[in-house]
Short mmCIF file of C-alpha atoms in Angstrom, two decimals:
data_model
loop_
_atom_site.label_atom_id
_atom_site.label_comp_id
_atom_site.label_asym_id
_atom_site.label_seq_id
_atom_site.Cartn_x
_atom_site.Cartn_y
_atom_site.Cartn_z
CA MET H 146 45.36 -10.56 -10.20
CA PRO H 147 47.21 -12.64 -12.82
CA ASP H 148 47.36 -16.41 -12.43
CA THR H 149 51.10 -16.64 -11.76
CA LEU H 150 53.08 -18.72 -9.29
CA THR H 151 56.31 -17.74 -7.66
CA ALA H 152 59.03 -20.17 -6.77
CA SER H 153 58.32 -19.59 -3.09
CA LEU H 154 54.70 -20.73 -3.18
CA GLY H 155 54.32 -23.37 -0.49
CA VAL H 156 51.79 -25.17 1.66
CA ALA H 157 50.77 -22.15 3.74
CA GLU H 158 50.15 -19.98 0.69
CA VAL H 159 48.25 -22.76 -1.07
CA ALA H 160 46.05 -23.11 2.02
CA ARG H 161 45.30 -19.38 1.93
CA ILE H 162 44.39 -19.56 -1.76
CA GLN H 163 42.18 -22.56 -1.04
CA ARG H 164 40.23 -20.75 1.68
CA ARG H 165 39.58 -17.83 -0.68
CA THR H 166 38.60 -20.24 -3.47
CA VAL H 167 36.08 -22.13 -1.33
CA ALA H 168 34.48 -18.88 -0.12
CA THR H 169 34.21 -17.61 -3.70
CA LEU H 170 32.77 -20.88 -5.02
CA ALA H 171 30.24 -21.15 -2.19
CA THR H 172 28.99 -17.61 -2.82
CA GLY H 173 28.82 -18.24 -6.56
CA GLN H 174 26.92 -21.46 -5.93
CA VAL H 175 24.29 -19.57 -3.94
CA LEU H 176 23.81 -17.10 -6.79
CA GLY H 177 23.89 -19.67 -9.58
CA SER H 178 21.45 -22.03 -7.91
CA VAL H 179 18.83 -19.26 -7.61
CA ALA H 180 18.39 -19.31 -11.39
CA PHE H 181 18.27 -23.09 -11.52
CA GLY H 182 15.73 -23.24 -8.69
CA ALA H 183 13.44 -20.84 -10.55
CA THR H 184 13.78 -22.87 -13.75
CA VAL H 185 12.83 -26.11 -12.01
CA SER H 186 9.83 -24.36 -10.44
CA LEU H 187 8.62 -22.54 -13.56
CA GLY H 188 9.80 -24.72 -16.43
CA ALA H 189 6.98 -27.24 -16.22
CA LEU H 190 4.38 -24.50 -15.75
CA LEU H 191 5.68 -22.56 -18.75
CA ALA H 192 5.79 -25.70 -20.88
CA ALA H 193 2.17 -26.54 -20.06
CA ASP H 194 1.04 -22.94 -20.53
CA ILE H 195 2.74 -22.40 -23.90
CA SER H 196 2.02 -25.84 -25.36
CA GLY H 197 -1.50 -26.01 -23.95
CA GLN H 198 -0.90 -29.64 -22.96
CA ASP H 199 -0.15 -30.82 -19.44
CA ALA H 200 1.37 -33.96 -20.88
CA LEU H 201 4.28 -31.90 -22.27
CA SER H 202 5.09 -30.20 -18.96
CA GLY H 203 7.62 -32.86 -17.98
CA LEU H 204 9.72 -32.10 -21.05
CA ALA H 205 11.04 -28.94 -19.40
CA THR H 206 12.54 -30.85 -16.47
CA ALA H 207 13.89 -33.54 -18.77
CA THR H 208 15.45 -30.89 -21.02
CA VAL H 209 17.22 -29.21 -18.08
CA THR H 210 18.76 -32.57 -17.16
CA LEU H 211 19.70 -33.23 -20.78
CA GLY H 212 21.41 -29.84 -21.05
CA ALA H 213 23.52 -30.55 -17.97
CA ALA H 214 24.43 -34.01 -19.27
CA ILE H 215 25.47 -32.74 -22.70
CA ALA H 216 27.55 -29.84 -21.39
CA ALA H 217 29.33 -31.60 -18.51
CA ILE H 218 32.17 -33.16 -20.50
CA PRO H 219 32.86 -30.20 -22.84
CA LEU H 220 32.97 -27.79 -19.88
CA ALA H 221 35.31 -30.13 -18.02
CA ARG H 222 37.65 -30.32 -21.02
CA LEU H 223 37.66 -26.53 -21.26
CA ALA H 224 38.53 -26.38 -17.57
CA ALA H 225 41.48 -28.72 -18.14
CA ARG H 226 42.84 -26.44 -20.87
CA ARG H 227 41.79 -22.98 -19.71
CA GLY H 228 41.06 -23.34 -15.99
CA ARG H 229 38.03 -23.33 -13.72
CA LEU H 230 37.45 -19.60 -14.15
CA PHE H 231 36.86 -20.02 -17.87
CA SER H 232 34.50 -23.00 -17.59
CA LEU H 233 32.48 -21.60 -14.67
CA SER H 234 32.14 -18.20 -16.38
CA LEU H 235 31.05 -19.87 -19.60
CA GLY H 236 28.42 -21.77 -17.64
CA ASN H 237 27.09 -18.50 -16.22
CA LEU H 238 26.95 -16.98 -19.72
CA LEU H 239 25.06 -19.99 -21.09
CA ALA H 240 22.52 -19.73 -18.27
CA LEU H 241 22.11 -15.99 -18.84
CA LEU H 242 21.51 -16.51 -22.55
CA GLY H 243 19.12 -19.33 -21.73
CA ILE H 244 17.07 -17.00 -19.51
CA VAL H 245 16.81 -14.49 -22.35
CA VAL H 246 15.68 -17.23 -24.74
CA VAL H 247 13.07 -18.54 -22.26
CA VAL H 248 11.57 -15.06 -21.79
CA ALA H 249 11.54 -14.53 -25.57
CA ALA H 250 9.86 -17.92 -26.05
CA ALA H 251 7.17 -16.98 -23.54
CA ALA H 252 6.56 -13.71 -25.36
CA ALA H 253 6.38 -15.49 -28.75
CA ARG H 254 4.43 -18.46 -27.33
CA SER H 255 6.94 -20.83 -28.94
CA PHE H 256 7.32 -24.21 -27.29
CA PRO H 257 10.42 -25.33 -29.29
CA VAL H 258 12.23 -22.08 -28.47
CA LEU H 259 11.30 -22.55 -24.80
CA LEU H 260 12.98 -25.95 -24.77
CA ILE H 261 16.11 -24.46 -26.36
CA GLY H 262 16.27 -21.86 -23.60
CA VAL H 263 15.74 -24.44 -20.87
CA LEU H 264 18.42 -26.63 -22.47
CA MET H 265 20.87 -23.71 -22.28
CA ILE H 266 20.04 -23.10 -18.61
CA GLY H 267 20.66 -26.79 -17.95
CA ALA H 268 23.99 -26.55 -19.77
CA GLY H 269 24.88 -23.58 -17.59
CA ASN H 270 24.00 -25.59 -14.51
CA ALA H 271 26.62 -28.14 -15.55
CA GLY H 272 29.19 -25.46 -14.78
CA ASN H 273 27.50 -24.79 -11.48
CA LEU H 274 27.75 -28.48 -10.60
CA GLN H 275 31.48 -28.47 -11.30
CA SER H 276 32.00 -25.85 -8.61
CA ARG H 277 32.16 -28.65 -6.04
CA PHE H 278 35.09 -30.23 -7.89
CA ALA H 279 36.83 -26.86 -8.14
CA ALA H 280 36.73 -26.78 -4.34
CA THR H 281 38.95 -29.89 -4.26
CA ASP H 282 41.66 -28.76 -6.70
CA LEU H 283 43.89 -27.34 -3.95
CA ALA H 284 42.33 -29.05 -0.93
CA SER H 285 44.52 -31.08 1.40
CA THR H 286 43.58 -34.70 2.01
CA GLU H 287 42.42 -33.87 5.53
CA ARG H 288 39.95 -31.21 4.32
CA ARG H 289 38.96 -32.38 0.86
CA GLY H 290 35.55 -33.74 1.83
CA ARG H 291 34.79 -30.76 4.07
CA ASP H 292 35.71 -28.14 1.44
CA LEU H 293 33.67 -29.91 -1.23
CA SER H 294 30.67 -30.23 1.09
CA ILE H 295 30.68 -26.52 1.94
CA VAL H 296 30.13 -25.69 -1.73
CA VAL H 297 27.44 -28.37 -1.98
CA TRP H 298 25.72 -26.99 1.12
CA ALA H 299 25.60 -23.50 -0.42
CA THR H 300 23.20 -24.91 -3.00
CA THR H 301 20.59 -25.11 -0.24
CA ILE H 302 20.28 -21.34 -0.06
CA GLY H 303 19.77 -20.75 -3.76
CA GLY H 304 17.70 -23.89 -4.20
CA VAL H 305 15.24 -22.71 -1.57
CA ALA H 306 15.36 -19.01 -2.46
CA GLY H 307 14.68 -19.57 -6.16
CA PRO H 308 11.24 -21.14 -5.73
CA LEU H 309 10.35 -18.74 -2.89
CA LEU H 310 11.03 -15.77 -5.18
CA VAL H 311 8.47 -16.96 -7.74
CA PRO H 312 5.44 -15.08 -6.30
CA VAL H 313 7.43 -11.87 -5.82
CA GLY H 314 8.95 -12.24 -9.26
CA GLU H 315 5.54 -12.62 -10.86
CA ALA H 316 4.37 -9.41 -9.23
CA VAL H 317 7.47 -7.55 -10.43
CA GLY H 318 7.13 -9.11 -13.88
CA ARG H 319 3.56 -7.93 -14.26
CA ALA H 320 4.57 -4.43 -13.18
CA VAL H 321 7.22 -4.17 -15.91
CA GLY H 322 5.19 -5.94 -18.59
CA MET H 323 7.02 -9.27 -18.77
CA PRO H 324 5.30 -12.34 -20.24
CA HIS H 325 3.24 -14.53 -17.91
CA LEU H 326 5.28 -16.78 -15.56
CA THR H 327 8.64 -15.16 -16.40
CA GLY H 328 8.94 -12.45 -13.75
CA SER H 329 11.19 -14.54 -11.50
CA TYR H 330 13.77 -14.70 -14.26
CA LEU H 331 14.55 -11.06 -13.50
CA PHE H 332 15.99 -12.19 -10.17
CA SER H 333 17.62 -15.18 -11.82
CA SER H 334 19.42 -13.05 -14.39
CA VAL H 335 20.69 -10.67 -11.71
CA ALA H 336 21.93 -13.63 -9.67
CA GLN H 337 23.70 -15.21 -12.65
CA LEU H 338 25.31 -11.90 -13.56
CA GLY H 339 26.43 -11.51 -9.96
CA ALA H 340 28.03 -14.96 -10.00
CA LEU H 341 29.80 -14.17 -13.28
CA VAL H 342 31.26 -10.93 -11.93
CA LEU H 343 32.25 -12.66 -8.69
CA TYR H 344 34.23 -15.34 -10.51
CA LEU H 345 35.93 -12.83 -12.80
CA VAL H 346 36.99 -10.69 -9.85
CA ALA H 347 37.71 -13.18 -7.09
CA LEU H 348 38.62 -16.59 -8.58
CA HIS H 349 42.32 -15.76 -8.83
CA PRO H 350 44.63 -17.54 -8.98
CA ASP H 351 42.71 -20.23 -10.82
CA PRO H 352 42.63 -23.30 -8.53
CA LEU H 353 42.95 -25.95 -11.25
CA LEU H 354 45.74 -24.17 -13.15
CA THR H 355 47.53 -23.64 -9.84
CA ALA H 356 47.19 -27.33 -9.00
CA GLN H 357 48.52 -28.32 -12.42
CA ARG H 358 51.55 -26.05 -12.01
CA LEU H 359 52.21 -27.35 -8.52
CA ALA H 360 52.07 -30.89 -9.87
CA ALA H 361 54.64 -30.00 -12.51
CA SER H 362 56.95 -28.15 -10.11
CA GLY H 363 56.64 -30.46 -7.11
CA GLU H 364 55.67 -27.67 -4.70
CA ALA H 365 53.24 -28.52 -1.87
CA ARG H 366 52.92 -31.94 -3.47
CA VAL H 367 52.43 -34.10 -0.39
CA GLU H 368 49.58 -32.02 1.00
CA HIS H 369 47.66 -30.93 -2.06
CA ILE H 370 48.57 -32.80 -5.23
CA VAL H 371 47.58 -36.33 -6.21
CA GLU H 372 50.39 -38.06 -8.08
CA VAL H 373 49.27 -41.71 -8.07
CA ASP H 374 46.38 -42.60 -10.36
CA ARG H 375 43.88 -45.27 -9.22
CA PRO H 376 41.50 -45.76 -12.16
CA VAL H 377 39.58 -48.68 -10.63
CA VAL H 378 38.84 -46.63 -7.53
CA ALA H 379 37.84 -43.67 -9.71
CA ARG H 380 35.43 -45.84 -11.71
CA TYR H 381 33.86 -47.13 -8.51
CA ALA H 382 33.44 -43.56 -7.25
CA ILE H 383 31.69 -42.59 -10.50
CA PHE H 384 29.42 -45.65 -10.21
CA ALA H 385 28.59 -44.96 -6.55
CA VAL H 386 27.68 -41.34 -7.28
CA ALA H 387 25.61 -42.22 -10.36
CA GLY H 388 23.88 -45.15 -8.66
CA SER H 389 22.94 -43.09 -5.60
CA HIS H 390 21.69 -40.31 -7.85
CA VAL H 391 19.54 -42.70 -9.90
CA VAL H 392 17.92 -44.09 -6.76
CA MET H 393 17.21 -40.61 -5.43
CA ALA H 394 15.97 -39.15 -8.72
CA SER H 395 13.72 -42.05 -9.69
CA VAL H 396 11.88 -42.22 -6.36
CA MET H 397 11.75 -38.45 -5.87
CA ALA H 398 10.37 -37.87 -9.37
CA MET H 399 7.43 -40.19 -8.75
CA THR H 400 6.64 -38.96 -5.25
CA PRO H 401 4.43 -36.00 -6.33
CA VAL H 402 2.43 -38.33 -8.58
CA HIS H 403 2.00 -40.84 -5.76
CA LEU H 404 1.00 -38.14 -3.25
CA ALA H 405 -1.50 -36.69 -5.71
CA HIS H 406 -3.44 -39.96 -5.51
CA MET H 407 -3.37 -39.92 -1.70
CA ALA H 408 -4.02 -36.33 -0.64
CA SER H 409 -7.25 -34.42 -1.11
CA PRO H 410 -7.40 -31.88 -3.95
CA GLU H 411 -7.47 -29.07 -1.38
CA THR H 412 -4.23 -30.15 0.34
CA VAL H 413 -2.21 -31.91 -2.38
CA THR H 414 -0.18 -28.82 -3.33
CA ALA H 415 0.82 -28.15 0.26
CA VAL H 416 1.62 -31.81 0.95
CA VAL H 417 3.81 -32.12 -2.14
CA GLY H 418 5.53 -28.79 -1.49
CA VAL H 419 6.41 -29.58 2.13
CA THR H 420 7.56 -33.11 1.26
CA ILE H 421 9.87 -31.95 -1.53
CA ALA H 422 11.18 -29.08 0.61
CA MET H 423 12.12 -31.52 3.38
CA HIS H 424 13.73 -33.77 0.78
CA VAL H 425 15.87 -30.90 -0.55
CA LEU H 426 16.85 -30.01 3.00
CA GLY H 427 17.96 -33.60 3.50
CA MET H 428 19.97 -33.47 0.28
CA TYR H 429 22.00 -30.37 1.13
CA GLY H 430 21.45 -29.33 4.75
CA LEU H 431 23.84 -31.83 6.36
CA SER H 432 26.38 -32.08 3.55
CA PRO H 433 29.15 -30.45 5.69
CA VAL H 434 28.57 -33.14 8.32
CA PHE H 435 29.05 -35.87 5.72
CA GLY H 436 32.11 -34.03 4.38
CA ILE H 437 33.71 -34.02 7.83
CA LEU H 438 32.83 -37.69 8.32
CA ALA H 439 34.35 -38.54 4.93
CA ASP H 440 37.60 -36.86 5.99
CA ARG H 441 37.67 -38.62 9.37
CA TRP H 442 36.18 -42.05 8.64
CA GLY H 443 37.23 -42.48 5.03
CA ARG H 444 35.40 -42.02 1.74
CA VAL H 445 34.16 -45.57 1.22
CA ARG H 446 32.76 -45.84 4.73
CA VAL H 447 30.64 -42.74 4.21
CA ILE H 448 29.53 -43.98 0.78
CA LEU H 449 28.31 -47.12 2.59
CA LEU H 450 26.66 -44.95 5.26
CA GLY H 451 24.81 -43.27 2.40
CA GLN H 452 23.71 -46.64 1.05
CA GLY H 453 22.43 -47.59 4.50
CA LEU H 454 20.35 -44.43 4.61
CA LEU H 455 19.05 -45.16 1.10
CA VAL H 456 18.06 -48.66 2.18
CA ALA H 457 16.20 -47.20 5.15
CA ALA H 458 14.47 -44.72 2.85
CA LEU H 459 13.38 -47.39 0.39
CA VAL H 460 12.14 -49.75 3.09
CA VAL H 461 10.09 -46.95 4.66
CA ALA H 462 8.73 -45.99 1.23
CA ALA H 463 7.75 -49.59 0.53
CA THR H 464 6.15 -50.31 3.90
CA LEU H 465 4.55 -46.91 4.58
CA SER H 466 3.61 -45.92 1.04
CA GLY H 467 0.01 -45.34 2.11
CA SER H 468 0.97 -42.75 4.72
CA GLU H 469 1.79 -39.11 3.90
CA GLY H 470 4.06 -38.98 6.95
CA GLY H 471 5.78 -42.19 5.91
CA VAL H 472 6.45 -40.85 2.42
CA MET H 473 7.87 -37.64 3.88
CA LEU H 474 10.18 -39.61 6.19
CA ALA H 475 11.31 -41.73 3.23
CA LEU H 476 12.11 -38.61 1.20
CA ILE H 477 14.13 -37.09 4.05
CA LEU H 478 16.16 -40.28 4.42
CA LEU H 479 16.52 -40.43 0.63
CA GLY H 480 18.02 -36.94 0.60
CA LEU H 481 20.41 -37.75 3.45
CA GLY H 482 21.59 -40.93 1.75
CA TRP H 483 22.17 -39.08 -1.51
CA SER H 484 24.15 -36.39 0.29
CA ALA H 485 26.45 -38.83 2.10
CA ALA H 486 27.14 -40.85 -1.04
CA THR H 487 27.69 -37.98 -3.46
CA VAL H 488 29.88 -35.86 -1.18
CA SER H 489 32.14 -38.77 -0.25
CA GLY H 490 32.03 -40.21 -3.77
CA ALA H 491 33.14 -36.92 -5.33
CA ALA H 492 35.99 -36.66 -2.81
CA LEU H 493 37.03 -40.25 -3.57
CA LEU H 494 37.00 -39.58 -7.32
CA THR H 495 39.21 -36.52 -6.87
CA GLU H 496 41.87 -38.18 -4.73
CA ALA H 497 41.95 -41.33 -6.89
CA THR H 498 42.79 -39.25 -9.97
CA VAL H 499 46.03 -37.52 -10.87
CA THR H 500 45.70 -33.77 -11.25
CA SER H 501 46.06 -33.81 -15.03
CA LEU H 502 43.10 -36.20 -15.47
CA ARG H 503 40.74 -34.75 -12.89
CA PRO H 504 38.57 -32.48 -15.09
CA ARG H 505 38.00 -35.21 -17.67
CA ARG H 506 36.86 -37.79 -15.11
CA GLN H 507 34.84 -35.25 -13.15
CA GLY H 508 33.00 -34.18 -16.30
CA ARG H 509 32.38 -37.80 -17.19
CA SER H 510 30.97 -38.40 -13.71
CA ASP H 511 28.54 -35.48 -13.99
CA SER H 512 27.45 -36.53 -17.47
CA ILE H 513 26.84 -40.16 -16.45
CA MET H 514 25.01 -38.98 -13.34
CA ALA H 515 22.67 -36.74 -15.34
CA PHE H 516 21.96 -39.23 -18.14
CA SER H 517 21.38 -42.02 -15.62
CA ALA H 518 18.97 -39.89 -13.62
CA ALA H 519 16.98 -39.00 -16.73
CA ALA H 520 16.74 -42.66 -17.73
CA GLY H 521 15.90 -43.69 -14.18
CA ALA H 522 13.13 -41.13 -13.87
CA ALA H 523 11.62 -42.26 -17.18
CA LEU H 524 11.77 -45.93 -16.18
CA ALA H 525 10.34 -45.10 -12.76
CA GLY H 526 7.13 -43.88 -14.34
CA ALA H 527 6.57 -47.23 -16.02
CA ILE H 528 7.38 -49.13 -12.81
CA LEU H 529 5.03 -46.91 -10.81
CA GLY H 530 2.18 -47.72 -13.17
CA TRP H 531 3.03 -51.41 -13.07
CA ILE H 532 3.65 -52.25 -9.39
CA GLY H 533 3.09 -48.98 -7.55
CA TYR H 534 5.22 -46.72 -5.37
CA GLY H 535 6.22 -49.43 -2.92
CA GLY H 536 7.28 -51.69 -5.78
CA LEU H 537 9.37 -48.87 -7.25
CA ALA H 538 11.19 -48.49 -3.93
CA LEU H 539 11.94 -52.21 -3.78
CA CYS H 540 13.26 -52.18 -7.36
CA ALA H 541 15.61 -49.33 -6.47
CA LEU H 542 17.18 -51.55 -3.79
CA VAL H 543 18.90 -53.47 -6.61
CA VAL H 544 21.04 -50.43 -7.46
CA VAL H 545 21.92 -49.87 -3.80
CA ALA H 546 22.93 -53.52 -3.47
CA ALA H 547 25.27 -53.15 -6.46
CA VAL H 548 26.98 -50.09 -4.95
CA ILE H 549 27.50 -51.98 -1.68
CA ALA H 550 28.70 -55.18 -3.37
CA LEU H 551 31.32 -53.34 -5.42
CA SER H 552 32.60 -51.22 -2.52
CA PRO H 553 35.86 -53.25 -2.14
CA LEU H 554 36.90 -51.69 -5.46
CA GLY H 555 36.87 -48.30 -3.73
CA ARG H 556 39.58 -49.47 -1.34
CA ARG H 557 42.05 -50.65 -3.99
CA THR H 558 45.60 -49.55 -3.30
CA ALA H 559 47.63 -47.71 -5.90
CA SER H 560 49.51 -50.86 -6.89
CA ALA H 561 46.32 -52.90 -7.21
CA ALA H 562 44.59 -50.28 -9.29
CA ALA H 563 47.41 -49.46 -11.66
#
């Protein structure tokens, strides 16, 4: 179906296109996140296996984050010029090529080539992340948070399925003669290919190009198109999302290390696995609830709700750091706080930005979020060694306090922000 608009296109037709778009993006997010979940699970293991040094295992995770940070802005600019279909499809292709490179690196036992492949998968995931913004291109004000959160929630399925497929993938990989620890990438490549085909077939008309044309023509403007730019509000939204992500990533990254010193060698793997699984469930499982609340209560209120949950998480982590149950509760609250803040923050960024500038600011937000998380995780390691897990949690409160203190900027009116 060509991406054309007729003169009669109105609110009802835009709403129909939006429903189809959200369903397509949510399904594509499930498929795309399977590959990313497998990479997160296997990247560190492959890095340690190929390099022969456990100390280098963390480079795989860092490289995935770096790839997403580098690619976020270029993919967003491509979306602005060519549409969401082009940028999302390119992300899928990058991830597919990255999978091929990772498997080849495992076969050749080449650590540098492995990092290149992981970097490409991370770059592809930048496109996957931008799916949530694509869900807001044609969303009405009353449903913007809900539509965005549905796509975010879909990540739960792929994020859980990817790691769970690792044992089955290894068995299949051995049967077909694939290199050690790469069997799950068979499933990942099929999932990425499925997402690519889905977008090519179903993401028509392109939501961003449609929104840009509606903005130019004036059709459906009141319901779906943002005409007044509020740059101060947009900057606060970017800061709130990045700050919440830094808090979550820094504490979460150090949790397995902290638990490893608490649990017995026989149970540490299970304890870490269950704790991180509950954290991921907190991150994505209730995102539609926070999307609905953001639509009903307002974006800034739900950002502040997220900060309250983050405060609760950090206080629990600081006071119950010696308890496995306390750490698990802290990680659940940490995930919930992240979800509330990022869903409502992304919705606030979208509606504070005129249609023509959306992709650029959205890409900038994703890039800042990824770079900040990488820096935060690196700094968290030093803080953990200096003042421990509880001290790390208390340090993270500084970022939360800044997001709360600057929240009046998120309520600026159009005239005040111009």
